[in-house]
Short mmCIF file of C-alpha atoms in Angstrom, two decimals:
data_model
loop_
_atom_site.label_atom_id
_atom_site.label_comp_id
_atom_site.label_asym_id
_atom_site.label_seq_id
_atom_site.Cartn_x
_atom_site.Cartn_y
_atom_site.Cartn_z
CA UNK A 1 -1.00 -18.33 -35.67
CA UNK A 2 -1.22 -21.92 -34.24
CA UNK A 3 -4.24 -22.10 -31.38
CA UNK A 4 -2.39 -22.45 -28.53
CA UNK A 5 -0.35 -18.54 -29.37
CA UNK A 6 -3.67 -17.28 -30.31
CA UNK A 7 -5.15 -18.05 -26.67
CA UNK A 8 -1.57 -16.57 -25.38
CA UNK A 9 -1.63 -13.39 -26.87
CA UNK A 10 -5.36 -13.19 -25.98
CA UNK A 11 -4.74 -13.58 -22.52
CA UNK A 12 -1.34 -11.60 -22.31
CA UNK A 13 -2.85 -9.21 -24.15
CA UNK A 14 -6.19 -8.65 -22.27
CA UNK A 15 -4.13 -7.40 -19.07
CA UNK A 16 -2.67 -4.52 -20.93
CA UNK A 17 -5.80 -4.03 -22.29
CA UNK A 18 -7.73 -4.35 -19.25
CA UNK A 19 -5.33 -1.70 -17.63
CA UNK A 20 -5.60 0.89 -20.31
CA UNK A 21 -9.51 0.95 -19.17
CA UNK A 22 -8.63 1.11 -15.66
CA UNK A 23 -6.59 3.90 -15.97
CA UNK A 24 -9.09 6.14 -17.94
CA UNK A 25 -11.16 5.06 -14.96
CA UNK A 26 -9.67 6.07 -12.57
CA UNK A 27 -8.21 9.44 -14.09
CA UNK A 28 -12.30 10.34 -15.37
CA UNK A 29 -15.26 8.82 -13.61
CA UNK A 30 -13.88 7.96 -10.08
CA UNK A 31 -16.83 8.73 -8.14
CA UNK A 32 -14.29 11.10 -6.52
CA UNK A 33 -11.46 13.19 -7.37
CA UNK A 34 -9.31 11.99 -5.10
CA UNK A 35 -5.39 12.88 -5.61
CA UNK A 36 -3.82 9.82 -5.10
CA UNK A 37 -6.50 8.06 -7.51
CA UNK A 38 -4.46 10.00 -10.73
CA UNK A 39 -1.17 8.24 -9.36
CA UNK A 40 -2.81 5.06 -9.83
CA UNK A 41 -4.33 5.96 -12.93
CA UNK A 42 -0.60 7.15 -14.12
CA UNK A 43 0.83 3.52 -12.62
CA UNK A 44 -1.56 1.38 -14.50
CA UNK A 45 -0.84 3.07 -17.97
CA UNK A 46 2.84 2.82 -17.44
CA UNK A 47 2.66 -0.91 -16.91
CA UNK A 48 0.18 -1.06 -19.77
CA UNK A 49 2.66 0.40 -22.37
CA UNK A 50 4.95 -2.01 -21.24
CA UNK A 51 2.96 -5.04 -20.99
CA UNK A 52 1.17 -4.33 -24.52
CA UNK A 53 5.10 -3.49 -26.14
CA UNK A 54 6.54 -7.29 -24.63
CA UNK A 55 2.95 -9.16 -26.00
CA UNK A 56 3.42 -7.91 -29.37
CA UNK A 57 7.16 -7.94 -29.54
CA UNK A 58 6.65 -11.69 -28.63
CA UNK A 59 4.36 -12.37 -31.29
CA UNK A 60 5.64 -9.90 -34.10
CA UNK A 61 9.73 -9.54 -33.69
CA UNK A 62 9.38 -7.24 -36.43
CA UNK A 63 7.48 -4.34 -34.25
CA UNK A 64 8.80 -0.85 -35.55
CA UNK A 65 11.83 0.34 -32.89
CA UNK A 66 10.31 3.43 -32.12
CA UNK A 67 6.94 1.62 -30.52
CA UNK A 68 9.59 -0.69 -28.53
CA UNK A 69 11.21 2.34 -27.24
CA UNK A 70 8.33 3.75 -25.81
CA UNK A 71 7.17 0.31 -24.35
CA UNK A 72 10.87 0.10 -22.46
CA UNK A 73 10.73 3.80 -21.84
CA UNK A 74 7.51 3.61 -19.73
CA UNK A 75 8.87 1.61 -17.41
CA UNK A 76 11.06 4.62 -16.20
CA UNK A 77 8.01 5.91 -14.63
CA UNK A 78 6.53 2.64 -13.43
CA UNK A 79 8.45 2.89 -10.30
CA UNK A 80 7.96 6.58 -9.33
CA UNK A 81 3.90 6.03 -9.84
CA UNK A 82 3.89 3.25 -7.43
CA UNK A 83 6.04 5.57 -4.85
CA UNK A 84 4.01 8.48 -5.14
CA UNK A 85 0.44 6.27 -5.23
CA UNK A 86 1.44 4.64 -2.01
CA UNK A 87 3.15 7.78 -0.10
CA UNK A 88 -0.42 10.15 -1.02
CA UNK A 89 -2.25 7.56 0.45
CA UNK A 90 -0.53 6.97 3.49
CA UNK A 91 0.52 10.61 4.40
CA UNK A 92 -2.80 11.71 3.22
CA UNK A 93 -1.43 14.66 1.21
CA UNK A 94 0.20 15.70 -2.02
CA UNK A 95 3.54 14.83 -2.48
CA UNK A 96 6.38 16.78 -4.52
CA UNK A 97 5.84 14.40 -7.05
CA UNK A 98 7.91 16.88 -9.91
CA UNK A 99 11.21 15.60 -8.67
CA UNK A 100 10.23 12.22 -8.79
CA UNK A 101 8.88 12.20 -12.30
CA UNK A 102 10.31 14.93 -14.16
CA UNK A 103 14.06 14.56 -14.12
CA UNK A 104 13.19 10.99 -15.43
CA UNK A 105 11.41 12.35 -18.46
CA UNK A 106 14.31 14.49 -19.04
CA UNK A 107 16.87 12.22 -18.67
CA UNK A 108 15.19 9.55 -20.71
CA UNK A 109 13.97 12.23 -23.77
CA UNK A 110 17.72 12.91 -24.45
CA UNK A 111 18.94 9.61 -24.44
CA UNK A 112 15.52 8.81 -26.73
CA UNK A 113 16.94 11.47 -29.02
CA UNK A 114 20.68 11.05 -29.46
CA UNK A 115 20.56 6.88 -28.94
CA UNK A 116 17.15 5.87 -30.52
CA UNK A 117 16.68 2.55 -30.07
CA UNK A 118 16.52 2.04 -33.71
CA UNK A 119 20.49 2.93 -34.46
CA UNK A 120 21.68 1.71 -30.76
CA UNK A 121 19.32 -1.88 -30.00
CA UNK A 122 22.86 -3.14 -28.43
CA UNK A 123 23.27 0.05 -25.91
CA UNK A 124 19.89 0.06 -25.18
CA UNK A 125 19.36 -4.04 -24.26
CA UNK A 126 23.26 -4.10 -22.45
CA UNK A 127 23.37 -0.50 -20.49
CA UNK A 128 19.56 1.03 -20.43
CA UNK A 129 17.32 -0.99 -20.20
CA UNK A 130 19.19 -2.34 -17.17
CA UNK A 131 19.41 1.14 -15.70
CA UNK A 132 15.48 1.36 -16.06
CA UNK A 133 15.23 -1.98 -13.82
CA UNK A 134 17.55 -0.64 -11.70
CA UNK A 135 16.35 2.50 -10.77
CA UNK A 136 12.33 0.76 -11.28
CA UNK A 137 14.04 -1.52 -7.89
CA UNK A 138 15.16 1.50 -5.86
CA UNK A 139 11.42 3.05 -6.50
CA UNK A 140 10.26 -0.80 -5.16
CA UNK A 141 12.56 -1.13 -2.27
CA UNK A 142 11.48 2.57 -1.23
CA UNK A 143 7.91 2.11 -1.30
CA UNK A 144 8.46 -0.86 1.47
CA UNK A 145 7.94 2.39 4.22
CA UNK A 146 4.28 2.43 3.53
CA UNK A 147 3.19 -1.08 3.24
CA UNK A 148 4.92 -2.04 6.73
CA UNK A 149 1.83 -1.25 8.55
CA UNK A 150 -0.36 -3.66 6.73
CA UNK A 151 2.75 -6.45 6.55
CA UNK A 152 2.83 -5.33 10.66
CA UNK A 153 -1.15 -5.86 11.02
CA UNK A 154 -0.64 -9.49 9.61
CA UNK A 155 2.28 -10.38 12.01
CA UNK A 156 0.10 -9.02 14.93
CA UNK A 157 -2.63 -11.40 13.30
CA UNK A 158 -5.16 -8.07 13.72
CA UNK A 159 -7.89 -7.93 10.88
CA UNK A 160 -7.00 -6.53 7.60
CA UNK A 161 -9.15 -3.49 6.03
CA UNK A 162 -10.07 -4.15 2.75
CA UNK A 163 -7.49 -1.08 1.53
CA UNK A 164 -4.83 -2.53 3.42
CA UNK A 165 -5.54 -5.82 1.18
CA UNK A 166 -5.59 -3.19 -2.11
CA UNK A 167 -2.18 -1.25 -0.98
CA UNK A 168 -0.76 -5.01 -0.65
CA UNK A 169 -2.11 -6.46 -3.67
CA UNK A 170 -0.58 -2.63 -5.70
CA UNK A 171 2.58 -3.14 -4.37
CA UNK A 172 3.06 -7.29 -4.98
CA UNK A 173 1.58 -6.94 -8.11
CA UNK A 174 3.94 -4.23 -9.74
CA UNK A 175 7.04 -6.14 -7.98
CA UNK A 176 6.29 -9.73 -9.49
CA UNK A 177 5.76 -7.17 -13.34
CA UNK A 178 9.47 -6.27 -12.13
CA UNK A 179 10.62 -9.65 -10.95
CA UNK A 180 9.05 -11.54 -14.55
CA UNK A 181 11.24 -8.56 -16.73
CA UNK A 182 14.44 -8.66 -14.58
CA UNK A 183 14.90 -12.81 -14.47
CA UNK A 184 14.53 -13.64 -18.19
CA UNK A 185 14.72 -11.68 -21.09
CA UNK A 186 11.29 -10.44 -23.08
CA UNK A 187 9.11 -13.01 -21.02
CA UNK A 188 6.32 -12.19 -22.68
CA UNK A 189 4.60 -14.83 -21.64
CA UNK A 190 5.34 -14.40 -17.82
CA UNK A 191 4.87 -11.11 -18.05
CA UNK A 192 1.49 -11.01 -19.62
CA UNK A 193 0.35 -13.92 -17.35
CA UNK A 194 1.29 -11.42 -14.42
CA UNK A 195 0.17 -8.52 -15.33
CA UNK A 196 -3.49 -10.37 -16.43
CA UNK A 197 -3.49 -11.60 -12.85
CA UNK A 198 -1.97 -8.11 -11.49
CA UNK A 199 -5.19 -6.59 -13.07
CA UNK A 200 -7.42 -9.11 -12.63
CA UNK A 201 -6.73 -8.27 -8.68
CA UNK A 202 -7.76 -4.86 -9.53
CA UNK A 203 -11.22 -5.72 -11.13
CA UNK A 204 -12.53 -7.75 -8.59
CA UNK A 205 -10.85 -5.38 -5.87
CA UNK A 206 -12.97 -2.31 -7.92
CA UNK A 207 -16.43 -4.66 -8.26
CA UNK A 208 -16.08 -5.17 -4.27
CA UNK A 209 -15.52 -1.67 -3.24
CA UNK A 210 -18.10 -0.50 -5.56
CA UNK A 211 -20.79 -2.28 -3.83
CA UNK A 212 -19.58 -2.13 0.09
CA UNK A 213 -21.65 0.34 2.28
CA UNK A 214 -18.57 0.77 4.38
CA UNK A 215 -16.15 2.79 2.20
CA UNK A 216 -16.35 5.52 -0.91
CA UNK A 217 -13.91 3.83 -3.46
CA UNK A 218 -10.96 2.87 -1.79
CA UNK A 219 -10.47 6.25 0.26
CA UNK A 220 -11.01 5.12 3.72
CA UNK A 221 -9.28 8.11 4.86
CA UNK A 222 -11.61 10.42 2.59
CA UNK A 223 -14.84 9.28 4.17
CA UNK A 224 -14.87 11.64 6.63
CA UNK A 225 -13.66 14.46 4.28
CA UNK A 226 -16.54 17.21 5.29
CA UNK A 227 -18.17 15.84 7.99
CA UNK A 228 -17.12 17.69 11.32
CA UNK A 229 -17.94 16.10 14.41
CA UNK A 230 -20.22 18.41 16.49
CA UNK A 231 -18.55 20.57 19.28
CA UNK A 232 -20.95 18.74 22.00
CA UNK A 233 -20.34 15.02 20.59
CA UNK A 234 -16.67 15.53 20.75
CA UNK A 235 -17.06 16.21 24.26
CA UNK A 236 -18.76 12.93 24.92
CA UNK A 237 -16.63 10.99 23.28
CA UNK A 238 -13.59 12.01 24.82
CA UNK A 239 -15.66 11.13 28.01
CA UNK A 240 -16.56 8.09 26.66
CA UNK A 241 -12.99 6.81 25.90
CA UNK A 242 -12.16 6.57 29.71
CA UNK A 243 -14.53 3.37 29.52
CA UNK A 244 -12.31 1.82 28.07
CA UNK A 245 -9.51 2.37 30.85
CA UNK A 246 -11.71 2.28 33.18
CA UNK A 247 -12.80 -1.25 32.79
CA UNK A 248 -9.80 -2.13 31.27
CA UNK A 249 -11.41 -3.41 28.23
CA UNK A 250 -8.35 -3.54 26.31
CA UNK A 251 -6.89 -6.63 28.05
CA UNK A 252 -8.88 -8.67 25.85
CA UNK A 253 -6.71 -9.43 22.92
CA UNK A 254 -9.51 -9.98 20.04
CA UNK A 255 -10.96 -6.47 21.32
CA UNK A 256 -12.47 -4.77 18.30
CA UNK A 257 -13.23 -0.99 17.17
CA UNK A 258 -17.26 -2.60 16.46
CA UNK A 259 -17.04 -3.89 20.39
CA UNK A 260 -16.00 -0.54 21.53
CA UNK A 261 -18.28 1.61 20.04
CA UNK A 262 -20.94 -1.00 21.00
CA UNK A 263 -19.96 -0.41 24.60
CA UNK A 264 -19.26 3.30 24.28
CA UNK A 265 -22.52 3.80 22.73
CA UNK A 266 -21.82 5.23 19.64
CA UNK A 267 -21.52 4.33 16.02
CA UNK A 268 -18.43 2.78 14.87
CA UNK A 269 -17.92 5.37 12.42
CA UNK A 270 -17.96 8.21 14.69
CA UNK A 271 -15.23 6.38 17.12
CA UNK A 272 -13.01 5.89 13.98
CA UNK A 273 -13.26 9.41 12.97
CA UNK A 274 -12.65 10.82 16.66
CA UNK A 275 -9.51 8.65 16.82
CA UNK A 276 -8.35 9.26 13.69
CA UNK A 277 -9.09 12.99 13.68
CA UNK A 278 -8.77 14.18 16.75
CA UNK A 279 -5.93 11.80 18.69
CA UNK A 280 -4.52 11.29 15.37
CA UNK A 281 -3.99 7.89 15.22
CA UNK A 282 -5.25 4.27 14.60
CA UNK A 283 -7.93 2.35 16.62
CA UNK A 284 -5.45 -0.30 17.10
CA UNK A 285 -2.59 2.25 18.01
CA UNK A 286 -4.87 3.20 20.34
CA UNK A 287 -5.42 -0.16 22.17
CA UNK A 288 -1.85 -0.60 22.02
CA UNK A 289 -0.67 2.32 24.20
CA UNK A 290 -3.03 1.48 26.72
CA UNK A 291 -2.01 -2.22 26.86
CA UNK A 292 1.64 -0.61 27.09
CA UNK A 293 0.79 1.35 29.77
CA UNK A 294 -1.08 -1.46 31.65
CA UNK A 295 2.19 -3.45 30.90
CA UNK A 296 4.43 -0.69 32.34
CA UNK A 297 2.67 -0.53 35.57
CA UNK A 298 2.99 -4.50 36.05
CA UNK A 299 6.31 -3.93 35.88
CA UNK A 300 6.74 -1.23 38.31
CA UNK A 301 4.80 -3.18 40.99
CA UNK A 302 4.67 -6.80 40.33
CA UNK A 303 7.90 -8.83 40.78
CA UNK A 304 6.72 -12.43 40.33
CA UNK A 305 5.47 -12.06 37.08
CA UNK A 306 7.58 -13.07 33.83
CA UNK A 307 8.33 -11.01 31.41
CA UNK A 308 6.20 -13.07 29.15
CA UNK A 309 3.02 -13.01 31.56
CA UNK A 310 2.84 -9.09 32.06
CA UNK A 311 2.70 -9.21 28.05
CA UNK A 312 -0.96 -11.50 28.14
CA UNK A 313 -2.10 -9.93 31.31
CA UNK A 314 -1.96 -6.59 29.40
CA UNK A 315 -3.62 -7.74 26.55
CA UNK A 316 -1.02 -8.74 24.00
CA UNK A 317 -1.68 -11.90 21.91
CA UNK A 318 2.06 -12.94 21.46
CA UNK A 319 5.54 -12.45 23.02
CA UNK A 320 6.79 -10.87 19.70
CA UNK A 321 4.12 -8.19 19.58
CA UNK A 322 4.55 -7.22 23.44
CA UNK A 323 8.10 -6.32 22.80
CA UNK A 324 7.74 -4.71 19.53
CA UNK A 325 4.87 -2.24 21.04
CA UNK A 326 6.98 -1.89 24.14
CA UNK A 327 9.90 -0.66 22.41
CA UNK A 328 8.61 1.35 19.87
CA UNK A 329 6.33 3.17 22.59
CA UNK A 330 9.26 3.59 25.60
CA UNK A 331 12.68 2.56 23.85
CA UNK A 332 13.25 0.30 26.03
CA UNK A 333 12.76 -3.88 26.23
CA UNK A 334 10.37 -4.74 29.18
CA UNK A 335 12.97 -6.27 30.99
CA UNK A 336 15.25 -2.88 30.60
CA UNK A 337 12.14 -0.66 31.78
CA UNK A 338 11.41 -3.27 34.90
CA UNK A 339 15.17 -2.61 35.92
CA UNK A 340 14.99 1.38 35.60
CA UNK A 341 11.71 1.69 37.62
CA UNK A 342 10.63 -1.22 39.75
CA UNK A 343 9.77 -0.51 43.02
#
């Protein structure tokens, strides 16, 4: 093998590798047990199988049928895995993931047994395989629902957690995998580049959250698993919050969950558990119903003001995010609510 393939399949080939030991990771010594952590687990060894059966395909055409069947049939289940990773963790519960995965193993068992791959290549490469990709898009398109709210942070130019960068870099990972298998046929080299870079993502991702004081491994949700917020506390928070209102705080568009609790008093983990807990929502969901209800009483009582103008005056950095808050809090446009109720 000339130099230049050697470095190839080394570097193809350390992705797949690299994901194998991520999965056992995350499946075994996760600091926690945390459900949605198995999905991942399940997602990386999918795409591992596949990545490992297109590096050595590309270097060794002669690979036994039955080891490229199982390298195509994983991809079946690359799709589901990235569904059900991304719905646990954003519904923060177990989903029914037996319809999802096991009608899939059925389906593709009995077409494993009665057209093996080694008698039918030509039914398997023309009809398939392209199913697989297919139905590996649907799972793609699906999963869109629950990375809106990170793709909606960046429009709104608000701050991105470090798991909203994760969730993100999960999702555009496994579709480039998709895009590299669906626009040429057996790019192993794309492939391999992609899914080296995919996991390389993951690595320093892991290596960051390991050593931040701010969240247990990736579970931002789970840090408050088992810590109940005293009876008394609750109280004074909930007190607290009218602050907020009160001086109208909110109206400042770079206004921050760290500046609130600084002005409330309180740590800023013990306002993000109250408002995530208790109202049920997001800090920044927060701040944006009360700059919709500031907005909504501009335009009750003030009629000189543009539409534009009662957006910034109630806190809202852009145009674009005034009206999509607006709407999706009311269901109507400003300009439609000013016409129903002005005074």
């Amino acid at each position: 093998m000339a130099e230049s393939n050697q470095l190839l399949f080394f570097f193809s080939a350390l992705g797949a590798f690299n994901g194998f030991l991520l999965s056992v990771y995350f499946a075994i010594h996760a600091k926690k047990k945390i459900f949605t952590n198995y999905f991942l687990s399940l997602l990386l060894l999918a795409l591992s199988i596949r990545i490992i059966k297109s590096v050595f395909f590309y270097f060794n055409p002669h690979l036994s049928n039955i080891f490229i069947q199982i390298g195509l049939s994983a991809c079946l289940l690359i799709g589901p895995f990235l569904f059900l990773y991304l719905k646990t963790y954003s519904e923060d519960r177990k989903p029914i993931w037996a319809k999802h995965i096991l009608p899939y193993l059925a389906v593709i068992t009995m077409i494993g047994f009665f057209y093996p791959y080694v008698d039918h290549p030509t039914v398997w490469s023309r009809w398939i395989v392209k199913a697989i990709y297919a139905q590996w898009f649907v799972y793609i398109v699906l999963s869109i629902k629950y990375i809106r709210p990170v793709i909606q942070k960046f429009k709104d130019k608000e701050s991105l957690l470090r798991i909203d960068i994760w969730i993100l870099n999960i999702y555009m990972g496994v579709t480039l995998i998709w895009l590299a298998y669906t626009t040429s046929a057996y790019t192993s080299y794309i492939a391999g580049a992609l899914s080296f870079t995919f996991i390389l993502y993951i690595i320093v991702l892991l290596l960051i959250f390991r050593n931040s004081k701010e969240t247990a491994f990736f579970q931002e949700k789970e840090k408050y698993k088992n810590k109940e917020i005293e009876p008394n506390t609750l109280d004074l928070i909930g007190q607290k919050l009218s602050i907020i209102l009160e001086k109208e705080l909110f109206i400042n568009p770079n206004f921050t969950l760290e500046e609130a609790a600084k002005e409330l008093k309180v740590t800023k983990h013990l306002l993000s558990q109250y408002v995530n807990e208790i109202l049920g929502k997001s800090f920044s969901n927060l701040i944006k119903e009360y700059r919709v209800e500031k907005a909504k009483k501009l335009l009750e009582t003030e009629k000189n003001y543009t539409i534009e103008s009662v957006g910034y005056d109630s806190g809202f950095n852009s145009k674009s995010t005034f009206f999509t808050a607006f709407k999706k809090t009311t269901g109507l446009t400003p300009a439609e609510y000013q016409k129903t109720h002005s005074k």
